Short mmCIF file of C-alpha atoms in Angstrom, two decimals:
data_model
loop_
_atom_site.label_atom_id
_atom_site.label_comp_id
_atom_site.label_asym_id
_atom_site.label_seq_id
_atom_site.Cartn_x
_atom_site.Cartn_y
_atom_site.Cartn_z
CA MET A 1 0.68 -4.32 4.81
CA ASN A 2 4.25 -3.52 5.65
CA VAL A 3 7.06 -4.98 7.76
CA THR A 4 9.06 -2.69 10.03
CA ILE A 5 12.14 -3.69 12.03
CA PHE A 6 12.74 -1.54 15.10
CA PRO A 7 16.24 -0.28 16.08
CA THR A 8 16.12 -2.18 19.37
CA GLY A 9 17.42 -5.51 20.61
CA LYS A 10 20.26 -4.53 22.93
CA GLY A 11 20.26 -5.55 26.57
CA GLY A 12 17.56 -7.54 28.31
CA VAL A 13 14.39 -8.49 26.48
CA ALA A 14 12.06 -8.04 29.48
CA SER A 15 11.10 -4.46 28.58
CA ALA A 16 10.14 -5.47 25.03
CA VAL A 17 8.02 -8.40 26.24
CA ASN A 18 6.37 -6.26 28.91
CA TYR A 19 5.48 -3.56 26.38
CA LEU A 20 3.88 -6.04 24.00
CA LEU A 21 1.74 -7.49 26.81
CA SER A 22 1.00 -4.23 28.63
CA ASP A 23 -2.56 -2.91 28.80
CA LYS A 24 -1.10 0.57 28.14
CA ASP A 25 0.38 1.86 24.89
CA HIS A 26 3.64 3.80 24.39
CA GLU A 27 1.92 7.02 25.53
CA GLY A 28 0.75 5.43 28.77
CA LYS A 29 -2.88 5.32 27.65
CA LYS A 30 -4.98 2.24 28.36
CA ARG A 31 -5.45 0.09 25.27
CA SER A 32 -9.09 -0.16 24.18
CA ILE A 33 -8.46 -3.77 23.13
CA PRO A 34 -6.03 -5.87 25.20
CA PRO A 35 -3.02 -7.48 23.46
CA GLU A 36 -3.44 -11.07 22.28
CA ILE A 37 -0.64 -13.64 22.33
CA LEU A 38 -0.56 -15.43 18.97
CA SER A 39 2.48 -17.66 19.42
CA GLY A 40 5.14 -18.37 22.02
CA ASP A 41 5.45 -18.21 25.79
CA PRO A 42 6.77 -14.89 27.19
CA ASN A 43 8.74 -16.44 30.06
CA THR A 44 10.39 -19.08 27.90
CA PHE A 45 11.24 -16.60 25.17
CA GLU A 46 12.71 -14.14 27.65
CA ALA A 47 14.90 -16.85 29.19
CA ILE A 48 16.19 -17.97 25.77
CA ALA A 49 16.90 -14.46 24.47
CA ASN A 50 18.67 -13.41 27.67
CA ALA A 51 20.77 -16.59 27.86
CA THR A 52 23.41 -15.26 25.47
CA LYS A 53 26.19 -12.91 26.57
CA ARG A 54 26.06 -11.05 23.25
CA LEU A 55 24.86 -7.45 23.30
CA HIS A 56 22.23 -7.90 20.58
CA LYS A 57 19.91 -10.46 22.11
CA TYR A 58 16.78 -10.19 19.98
CA THR A 59 15.18 -8.63 16.90
CA SER A 60 11.95 -6.67 17.26
CA GLY A 61 9.49 -5.71 14.53
CA VAL A 62 5.90 -5.56 13.37
CA VAL A 63 3.80 -6.72 10.44
CA ALA A 64 1.30 -3.85 10.25
CA PHE A 65 -1.89 -3.78 8.20
CA ARG A 66 -3.50 -0.50 7.20
CA ASP A 67 -6.84 0.61 8.65
CA HIS A 68 -8.91 -0.64 5.70
CA GLU A 69 -7.06 -3.96 5.37
CA SER A 70 -9.03 -6.75 7.04
CA VAL A 71 -7.62 -10.21 7.73
CA THR A 72 -9.09 -13.39 9.19
CA PRO A 73 -7.53 -15.41 12.06
CA GLU A 74 -6.56 -18.12 9.56
CA GLN A 75 -4.80 -15.56 7.38
CA ILE A 76 -2.93 -14.19 10.40
CA ASN A 77 -1.61 -17.68 11.15
CA THR A 78 -0.57 -18.05 7.51
CA VAL A 79 1.25 -14.69 7.60
CA ILE A 80 3.25 -15.84 10.63
CA ASP A 81 4.06 -19.20 9.00
CA THR A 82 5.07 -17.46 5.76
CA PHE A 83 7.25 -14.98 7.66
CA ARG A 84 9.08 -17.83 9.40
CA SER A 85 9.60 -19.91 6.27
CA THR A 86 10.80 -16.80 4.39
CA PHE A 87 13.28 -15.33 6.85
CA LEU A 88 14.18 -18.52 8.76
CA PRO A 89 14.10 -21.17 5.99
CA GLY A 90 15.36 -24.62 6.91
CA LEU A 91 15.14 -23.89 10.64
CA GLU A 92 12.50 -25.33 12.97
CA LEU A 93 10.56 -23.45 15.61
CA ASP A 94 11.60 -24.39 19.17
CA LYS A 95 14.42 -26.57 17.84
CA ASN A 96 16.52 -24.02 15.94
CA PHE A 97 14.90 -20.69 16.82
CA ALA A 98 12.52 -19.05 19.28
CA ASP A 99 10.06 -16.25 18.62
CA PHE A 100 7.13 -14.50 20.27
CA TRP A 101 4.11 -12.98 18.47
CA VAL A 102 1.51 -10.59 19.94
CA MET A 103 -1.38 -8.86 18.16
CA HIS A 104 -2.32 -5.22 18.87
CA ARG A 105 -5.63 -3.79 17.59
CA GLU A 106 -6.29 -0.69 19.69
CA LYS A 107 -5.41 1.72 16.85
CA GLY A 108 -8.16 0.35 14.62
CA ASN A 109 -5.82 -1.72 12.47
CA VAL A 110 -4.13 -5.10 12.97
CA GLU A 111 -0.49 -5.11 14.07
CA LEU A 112 1.41 -8.38 14.46
CA HIS A 113 4.36 -7.58 16.73
CA PHE A 114 7.18 -10.12 16.86
CA LEU A 115 10.38 -10.78 18.79
CA VAL A 116 12.98 -13.25 17.49
CA ALA A 117 15.84 -14.45 19.69
CA ASN A 118 19.22 -13.75 18.05
CA THR A 119 20.54 -17.22 18.90
CA GLU A 120 20.30 -20.48 16.95
CA LEU A 121 19.37 -22.97 19.65
CA VAL A 122 21.46 -25.98 18.53
CA SER A 123 24.77 -24.34 17.63
CA THR A 124 24.25 -21.34 19.97
CA GLN A 125 25.66 -19.15 17.16
CA GLN A 126 24.26 -15.71 16.40
CA LEU A 127 21.06 -15.71 14.34
CA ASN A 128 20.06 -12.45 12.62
CA ILE A 129 16.91 -12.32 10.50
CA HIS A 130 17.61 -8.71 9.49
CA PRO A 131 21.32 -8.27 8.65
CA PRO A 132 22.49 -4.87 7.33
CA GLY A 133 22.72 -4.16 3.63
CA ALA A 134 20.66 -3.21 0.59
CA LYS A 135 20.17 -6.85 -0.42
CA ASN A 136 18.34 -7.60 2.82
CA ILE A 137 16.18 -4.48 2.49
CA ALA A 138 15.18 -5.60 -1.01
CA PHE A 139 14.38 -9.06 0.40
CA PHE A 140 11.98 -7.62 2.98
CA ASN A 141 10.46 -5.28 0.38
CA ALA A 142 9.79 -8.24 -1.93
CA PHE A 143 8.05 -10.05 0.94
CA SER A 144 5.74 -7.08 1.53
CA ALA A 145 5.05 -6.70 -2.20
CA VAL A 146 4.15 -10.37 -2.69
CA MET A 147 1.99 -10.51 0.44
CA ASN A 148 0.09 -7.35 -0.49
CA ASP A 149 -0.50 -8.67 -3.99
CA SER A 150 -1.77 -11.99 -2.63
CA PHE A 151 -4.15 -10.22 -0.26
CA GLY A 152 -5.33 -7.90 -3.04
CA PHE A 153 -4.02 -4.88 -1.13
CA ALA A 154 -2.41 -1.82 -2.67
CA GLN A 155 1.38 -1.72 -2.60
CA VAL A 156 3.35 0.31 -0.08
CA VAL A 157 4.80 3.23 -2.06
CA PRO A 158 7.65 5.06 -0.25
CA ASP A 159 7.03 8.73 0.48
CA PRO A 160 10.40 10.54 0.27
CA LEU A 161 9.18 13.42 2.44
CA LYS A 162 7.87 11.17 5.18
CA ILE A 163 11.13 9.24 5.33
CA SER A 164 13.31 12.34 5.35
CA LEU A 165 11.25 14.23 7.93
CA LYS A 166 11.08 11.36 10.42
CA PRO A 167 14.04 12.56 12.58
CA PHE A 168 12.29 15.89 13.19
CA GLU A 169 9.37 14.11 14.84
CA ALA A 170 11.67 13.16 17.72
CA LYS A 171 12.42 16.71 18.85
CA SER A 172 11.04 20.15 18.17
CA PRO A 173 12.33 23.75 18.36
CA ASN A 174 13.21 25.14 21.78
CA GLY A 175 13.65 21.64 23.14
CA LYS A 176 9.94 21.03 23.72
CA LYS A 177 9.27 17.36 24.23
CA ASP A 178 5.48 17.19 24.22
CA LYS A 179 3.94 15.25 21.35
CA LYS A 180 1.99 18.22 19.98
CA ALA A 181 5.10 20.38 19.65
CA LYS A 182 6.97 17.58 17.87
CA GLY A 183 4.10 16.94 15.50
CA ASP A 184 3.53 20.63 14.86
CA PHE A 185 7.14 21.22 13.77
CA ALA A 186 7.20 18.19 11.46
CA THR A 187 3.85 19.27 9.98
CA VAL A 188 4.96 22.86 9.41
CA LEU A 189 8.23 21.79 7.78
CA HIS A 190 6.30 19.35 5.60
CA SER A 191 3.87 22.10 4.54
CA GLU A 192 6.71 24.50 3.71
CA ILE A 193 8.28 21.94 1.36
CA VAL A 194 5.04 20.74 -0.26
CA GLY A 195 3.82 24.33 -0.61
CA GLY A 196 6.94 25.34 -2.50
CA PHE A 197 8.32 27.73 0.12
CA ILE A 198 11.42 25.53 0.55
CA THR A 199 12.61 24.54 -2.92
CA ASN A 200 16.20 23.41 -2.38
CA ARG A 201 18.65 22.31 0.29
CA ASN A 202 20.09 25.77 0.91
CA GLN A 203 16.64 27.10 1.74
CA LEU A 204 16.09 24.09 4.02
CA ILE A 205 19.32 24.87 5.90
CA GLY A 206 18.24 28.48 6.35
CA TYR A 207 14.84 27.42 7.64
CA LEU A 208 16.37 24.99 10.16
CA THR A 209 18.78 27.66 11.44
CA ARG A 210 15.99 30.20 11.90
CA ASN A 211 14.05 27.64 13.93
CA GLY A 212 16.80 26.92 16.45
CA ILE A 213 18.42 23.89 14.83
CA ASP A 214 22.21 24.12 14.60
CA VAL A 215 23.55 22.79 11.29
CA ALA A 216 27.00 21.54 12.28
CA LYS A 217 28.16 20.00 8.99
CA VAL A 218 27.02 19.96 5.38
CA GLY A 219 28.00 16.99 3.21
CA SER A 220 27.21 16.07 -0.37
CA ASP A 221 24.42 13.70 0.68
CA PHE A 222 23.76 14.53 4.33
CA LEU A 223 23.37 17.22 6.98
CA THR A 224 24.69 16.93 10.52
CA VAL A 225 22.50 18.86 12.94
CA ARG A 226 22.01 19.32 16.67
CA LEU A 227 18.30 18.88 17.31
CA PRO A 228 16.94 20.89 20.25
CA GLY A 229 17.04 19.00 23.52
CA GLN A 230 19.67 16.52 22.36
CA GLN A 231 23.25 16.22 23.61
CA LYS A 232 24.68 14.71 20.43
CA ASN A 233 24.58 15.60 16.76
CA THR A 234 22.27 13.74 14.40
CA ARG A 235 23.19 12.91 10.81
CA LEU A 236 20.25 13.36 8.46
CA LYS A 237 20.36 11.33 5.25
CA GLY A 238 17.78 10.97 2.56
CA PRO A 239 16.56 12.67 -0.62
CA LEU A 240 15.92 16.05 1.03
CA PHE A 241 19.46 16.34 2.33
CA CYS A 242 21.36 15.63 -0.90
CA LYS A 243 23.12 18.59 -2.52
CA ASP A 244 21.50 18.34 -5.95
CA SER A 245 18.06 17.00 -4.98
CA ASP A 246 15.14 18.10 -7.15
CA TYR A 247 12.61 19.20 -4.54
CA ALA A 248 9.85 19.57 -7.15
CA GLU A 249 10.36 15.92 -8.13
CA LEU A 250 10.33 14.85 -4.47
CA VAL A 251 7.03 16.66 -3.96
CA ALA A 252 5.65 14.94 -7.07
CA GLN A 253 6.75 11.57 -5.66
CA HIS A 254 5.09 12.50 -2.37
CA HIS A 255 1.76 13.07 -4.13
CA GLN A 256 2.26 9.91 -6.22
CA SER A 257 2.69 7.84 -3.05
CA LYS A 258 -0.87 8.74 -2.03
CA ILE A 259 -2.33 7.10 -5.14
CA PRO A 260 -3.05 3.34 -4.68
CA LYS A 261 -0.74 1.17 -6.77
CA TYR A 262 -1.40 -2.45 -7.70
CA LEU A 263 1.02 -4.84 -9.36
CA THR A 264 0.55 -6.05 -12.91
CA GLN A 265 0.92 -9.78 -13.53
CA GLN A 266 4.46 -9.24 -14.79
CA GLU A 267 5.40 -7.10 -11.78
CA ALA A 268 3.86 -9.63 -9.39
CA GLN A 269 5.87 -12.46 -10.94
CA GLU A 270 9.07 -10.40 -10.80
CA GLN A 271 8.57 -9.73 -7.09
CA LYS A 272 7.81 -13.39 -6.43
CA ASP A 273 10.99 -14.40 -8.29
CA LYS A 274 12.99 -11.96 -6.15
CA LEU A 275 11.43 -13.36 -2.99
CA VAL A 276 12.12 -16.98 -3.95
CA ALA A 277 15.73 -16.08 -4.82
CA GLY A 278 16.12 -14.45 -1.41
CA ILE A 279 14.67 -17.49 0.36
CA GLU A 280 16.99 -19.83 -1.53
CA ALA A 281 20.04 -17.70 -0.66
CA ARG A 282 19.09 -17.56 3.01
CA LEU A 283 18.34 -21.30 3.07
CA ALA A 284 21.80 -22.04 1.68
CA PHE A 285 23.33 -19.79 4.36
CA ASN A 286 21.34 -21.44 7.17
CA VAL A 287 22.24 -24.93 6.00
CA ARG A 288 25.92 -24.03 5.77
CA ARG A 289 26.08 -22.16 9.08
CA TYR A 290 23.71 -24.03 11.35
CA LEU A 291 22.80 -27.42 9.87
CA THR A 292 26.07 -28.74 8.44
CA PRO A 293 28.21 -30.88 10.80
CA LYS A 294 31.58 -29.34 11.58
CA PRO A 295 34.62 -31.65 11.39
CA ARG A 296 36.51 -29.92 14.19
CA ALA A 297 35.66 -29.64 17.86
CA VAL A 298 32.83 -27.34 18.84
CA ARG A 299 34.04 -24.05 20.28
CA ALA A 300 33.20 -23.01 23.81
CA GLN A 301 29.55 -22.04 23.95
CA GLN A 302 28.55 -18.43 24.58
CA LEU A 303 25.29 -19.36 26.21
CA VAL A 304 24.91 -19.77 29.92
CA SER A 305 23.15 -22.88 31.19
CA MET A 306 19.46 -23.14 30.29
CA PRO A 307 17.85 -25.52 32.81
CA PHE A 308 14.40 -24.96 31.31
CA MET A 309 15.35 -26.67 28.04
CA ALA A 310 17.70 -29.34 26.78
CA PRO A 311 17.92 -29.01 23.00
CA ASP A 312 19.08 -31.85 20.82
CA ARG A 313 22.60 -30.81 19.79
CA THR A 314 23.13 -33.65 17.32
CA ARG A 315 23.44 -32.41 13.77
CA PRO A 316 21.92 -34.56 11.01
CA LYS A 317 23.59 -34.57 7.63
CA ALA A 318 22.43 -31.47 5.81
CA VAL A 319 20.41 -32.07 2.67
CA GLU A 320 19.45 -28.88 0.88
CA PRO A 321 16.02 -29.11 -0.75
CA PRO A 322 15.83 -28.34 -4.46
CA PRO A 323 14.98 -24.72 -5.38
CA LYS A 324 11.59 -25.70 -6.80
CA ARG A 325 10.49 -26.89 -3.37
CA MET A 326 10.96 -23.41 -1.91
CA ALA A 327 8.83 -21.84 -4.65
CA ASP A 328 6.15 -24.48 -4.17
CA HIS A 329 6.21 -23.93 -0.42
CA LEU A 330 5.73 -20.19 -0.90
CA ASN A 331 2.88 -20.76 -3.36
CA ASP A 332 1.15 -23.00 -0.82
CA HIS A 333 1.22 -20.17 1.74
CA LEU A 334 -0.05 -17.61 -0.78
CA ARG A 335 -2.84 -19.95 -1.86
CA SER A 336 -3.84 -20.39 1.77
CA LEU A 337 -4.11 -16.61 2.21
CA LYS A 338 -6.68 -16.43 -0.58
CA GLU A 339 -8.60 -19.50 0.56
CA HIS A 340 -9.05 -18.12 4.09
CA ALA A 341 -10.07 -14.60 3.11
CA ALA A 342 -13.19 -13.24 4.79
CA PRO A 343 -16.34 -13.66 2.64
CA LYS A 344 -17.24 -10.49 0.78
CA PRO A 345 -20.42 -9.38 -1.00
CA PRO A 346 -20.43 -10.36 -4.68
CA VAL A 347 -18.91 -7.64 -6.83
CA SER A 348 -17.56 -7.51 -10.33
CA THR A 349 -13.89 -8.34 -9.76
CA ALA A 350 -13.10 -7.08 -13.22
CA ASP A 351 -13.69 -3.56 -11.93
CA LEU A 352 -11.47 -3.79 -8.84
CA PRO A 353 -8.57 -1.28 -9.01
CA HIS A 354 -5.79 -3.87 -9.14
CA GLN A 355 -7.66 -5.93 -11.75
CA VAL A 356 -8.26 -2.85 -13.90
CA ALA A 357 -4.60 -1.83 -13.63
CA ARG A 358 -3.50 -5.35 -14.42
CA ARG A 359 -5.88 -5.68 -17.39
CA GLN A 360 -4.85 -2.33 -18.84
CA THR A 361 -1.17 -3.14 -18.54
CA ASP A 362 -1.63 -6.63 -19.98
CA GLN A 363 -3.45 -5.12 -22.96
CA GLU A 364 -0.63 -2.63 -23.40
CA GLN A 365 1.92 -5.44 -23.24
CA ALA A 366 -0.05 -7.48 -25.78
CA ALA A 367 0.08 -4.50 -28.11
CA LEU A 368 3.81 -4.15 -27.54
CA LEU A 369 4.69 -7.59 -28.87
CA PRO A 370 4.23 -7.23 -32.67
CA SER A 371 6.83 -4.55 -33.35
CA ILE A 372 9.51 -2.29 -31.98
CA GLY A 373 7.36 0.68 -32.98
CA ASN A 374 4.68 -0.51 -30.58
CA ALA A 375 7.29 -0.71 -27.82
CA ALA A 376 7.98 2.99 -28.18
CA GLN A 377 4.24 3.67 -28.24
CA GLY A 378 3.75 1.73 -25.01
CA GLY A 379 6.52 3.68 -23.32
CA LEU A 380 4.87 6.97 -24.28
CA GLU A 381 1.50 5.79 -22.97
CA ALA A 382 3.11 4.85 -19.65
CA GLN A 383 4.69 8.31 -19.36
CA ILE A 384 1.40 10.01 -20.19
CA GLY A 385 -0.43 7.91 -17.62
CA SER A 386 2.04 8.74 -14.88
CA LEU A 387 2.04 12.47 -15.68
CA SER A 388 -1.76 12.50 -15.84
CA LEU A 389 -1.94 11.19 -12.29
CA GLN A 390 0.42 13.95 -11.16
CA TYR A 391 -1.63 16.52 -13.11
CA HIS A 392 -4.92 15.59 -11.43
CA SER A 393 -3.24 15.47 -8.01
CA LEU A 394 -2.00 19.04 -8.50
CA LEU A 395 -5.48 20.17 -9.59
CA LEU A 396 -6.89 18.81 -6.32
CA LEU A 397 -4.25 20.67 -4.34
CA LEU A 398 -4.87 23.87 -6.29
CA ALA A 399 -8.55 23.87 -5.27
CA GLY A 400 -7.58 24.62 -1.66
CA ALA A 401 -4.45 26.67 -2.26
CA LYS A 402 -3.98 30.41 -1.90
CA GLY A 403 -1.30 33.02 -2.48
CA LYS A 404 2.24 31.92 -3.27
CA ARG A 405 1.39 28.25 -3.03
CA ALA A 406 -1.42 28.61 -5.59
CA THR A 407 0.93 30.46 -7.94
CA LEU A 408 3.53 27.71 -7.66
CA LEU A 409 0.93 24.99 -8.24
CA LYS A 410 -0.37 26.80 -11.33
CA SER A 411 3.14 26.97 -12.79
CA GLN A 412 3.64 23.26 -12.14
CA ILE A 413 0.28 22.49 -13.76
CA MET A 414 1.15 24.59 -16.83
CA ALA A 415 4.48 22.78 -17.15
CA LEU A 416 2.72 19.41 -16.98
CA GLU A 417 0.14 20.52 -19.56
CA GLN A 418 2.92 21.45 -21.98
CA LYS A 419 4.70 18.16 -21.41
CA LEU A 420 1.49 16.15 -21.79
CA SER A 421 0.64 18.03 -24.98
CA ALA A 422 4.06 17.24 -26.46
CA LEU A 423 3.86 13.58 -25.45
CA ASN A 424 0.34 13.18 -26.86
CA LEU A 425 1.47 14.71 -30.15
CA GLU A 426 4.40 12.31 -30.30
CA LEU A 427 2.09 9.41 -29.45
CA GLU A 428 -0.25 10.28 -32.32
CA LYS A 429 2.72 10.27 -34.70
CA LYS A 430 3.79 6.83 -33.43
CA LYS A 431 0.27 5.47 -33.88
CA ALA A 432 0.15 6.79 -37.43
CA GLN A 433 3.44 5.04 -38.22
CA THR A 434 2.50 1.73 -36.56
CA PRO A 435 -0.03 -0.69 -38.12
CA GLU A 436 -3.06 -1.21 -35.90
CA VAL A 437 -3.07 -4.56 -34.10
CA LYS A 438 -6.43 -6.00 -33.10
CA LEU A 439 -6.35 -7.25 -29.52
CA PRO A 440 -8.19 -10.44 -28.55
CA ASP A 441 -11.28 -10.02 -26.42
CA ILE A 442 -10.57 -10.37 -22.68
#
């Protein structure tokens, strides 16, 4: 499961509402399963969002589950409630904010599309659930991490190649606009990098130039290019476009992102602590900005008249709930997710991937406690585990590789073998120096 915020929200909201409810998808094809309204009234939401004179009238996004991730109707309702209490804490639906939720299922997975009006209904001030900045990105990432862990889903691991190559999916060489041409170019560029034919930024620039893409400016951490068919330049930022990027490491991270990752108990608690801290900070902001009475006269409102609603504009004295209440509230939602999970055939939960990962890490951490020597040993074991995953991924790729790509993969495998051999030797030395600690039975 992952949350994506779309770069939309300017102008009227009618087009966004119409798309969510349309029986055709973004390619104009008829949806095999019609959209389903989960919460909100489209006409009321449209009137509220359009009532402001501000340019940014709404925020649009989606909570998307992967193909193999199944959820029950009760869990979907809990996800929506948790989303609201996380990113709009202290505010009440229909009193302080308005939103609209629609479910799409025609792709084979569940997608919960949402629109949130960028206006707090009592004060009429701007309301932004997704402000710019790294802190907000980390807040949303913590939400996804905690929700995936509660569902028992694998974590979303960023793929540096997928992120960096996204702009090239918009246009393709020679200005072709059909989907196949766009996809073909992105796929070929991806293959060139993964296959080792493009190993640094200079080679990437040469490849782009040969394929009809004008590189207008080269910065330390970006490229400015003119993509075919576009009238303006596009600035490309990301790992691939940095001057000193290690392309071999980026390819390794790309392969690593394909391996399911589950949180250990310690990691899960750290993410939950981050999420609670983010909720508390946003609650304090909402109380201060929207729920605290102002001593001076209220400024002229930016909203036009809304005859369809007459909100209560009286402001009660703000009382901020204690921090513990926010954590308890979050735990209630997470508990509800597990209680309403779809029944599954009985299996040994001890052998589930995230339980195995968690058990192994907990055993490692138990062994780390007695001495500093064990701490070094645990660090070596973690490095060996990570490199082993990369090693086996490269072996799988080598099975279908030929020519130059096979040669490159073999050299990478040999380098990993040497590194693993050195680390294993060092680990054996550490074990010989460290007294053996008997672990309790689990």
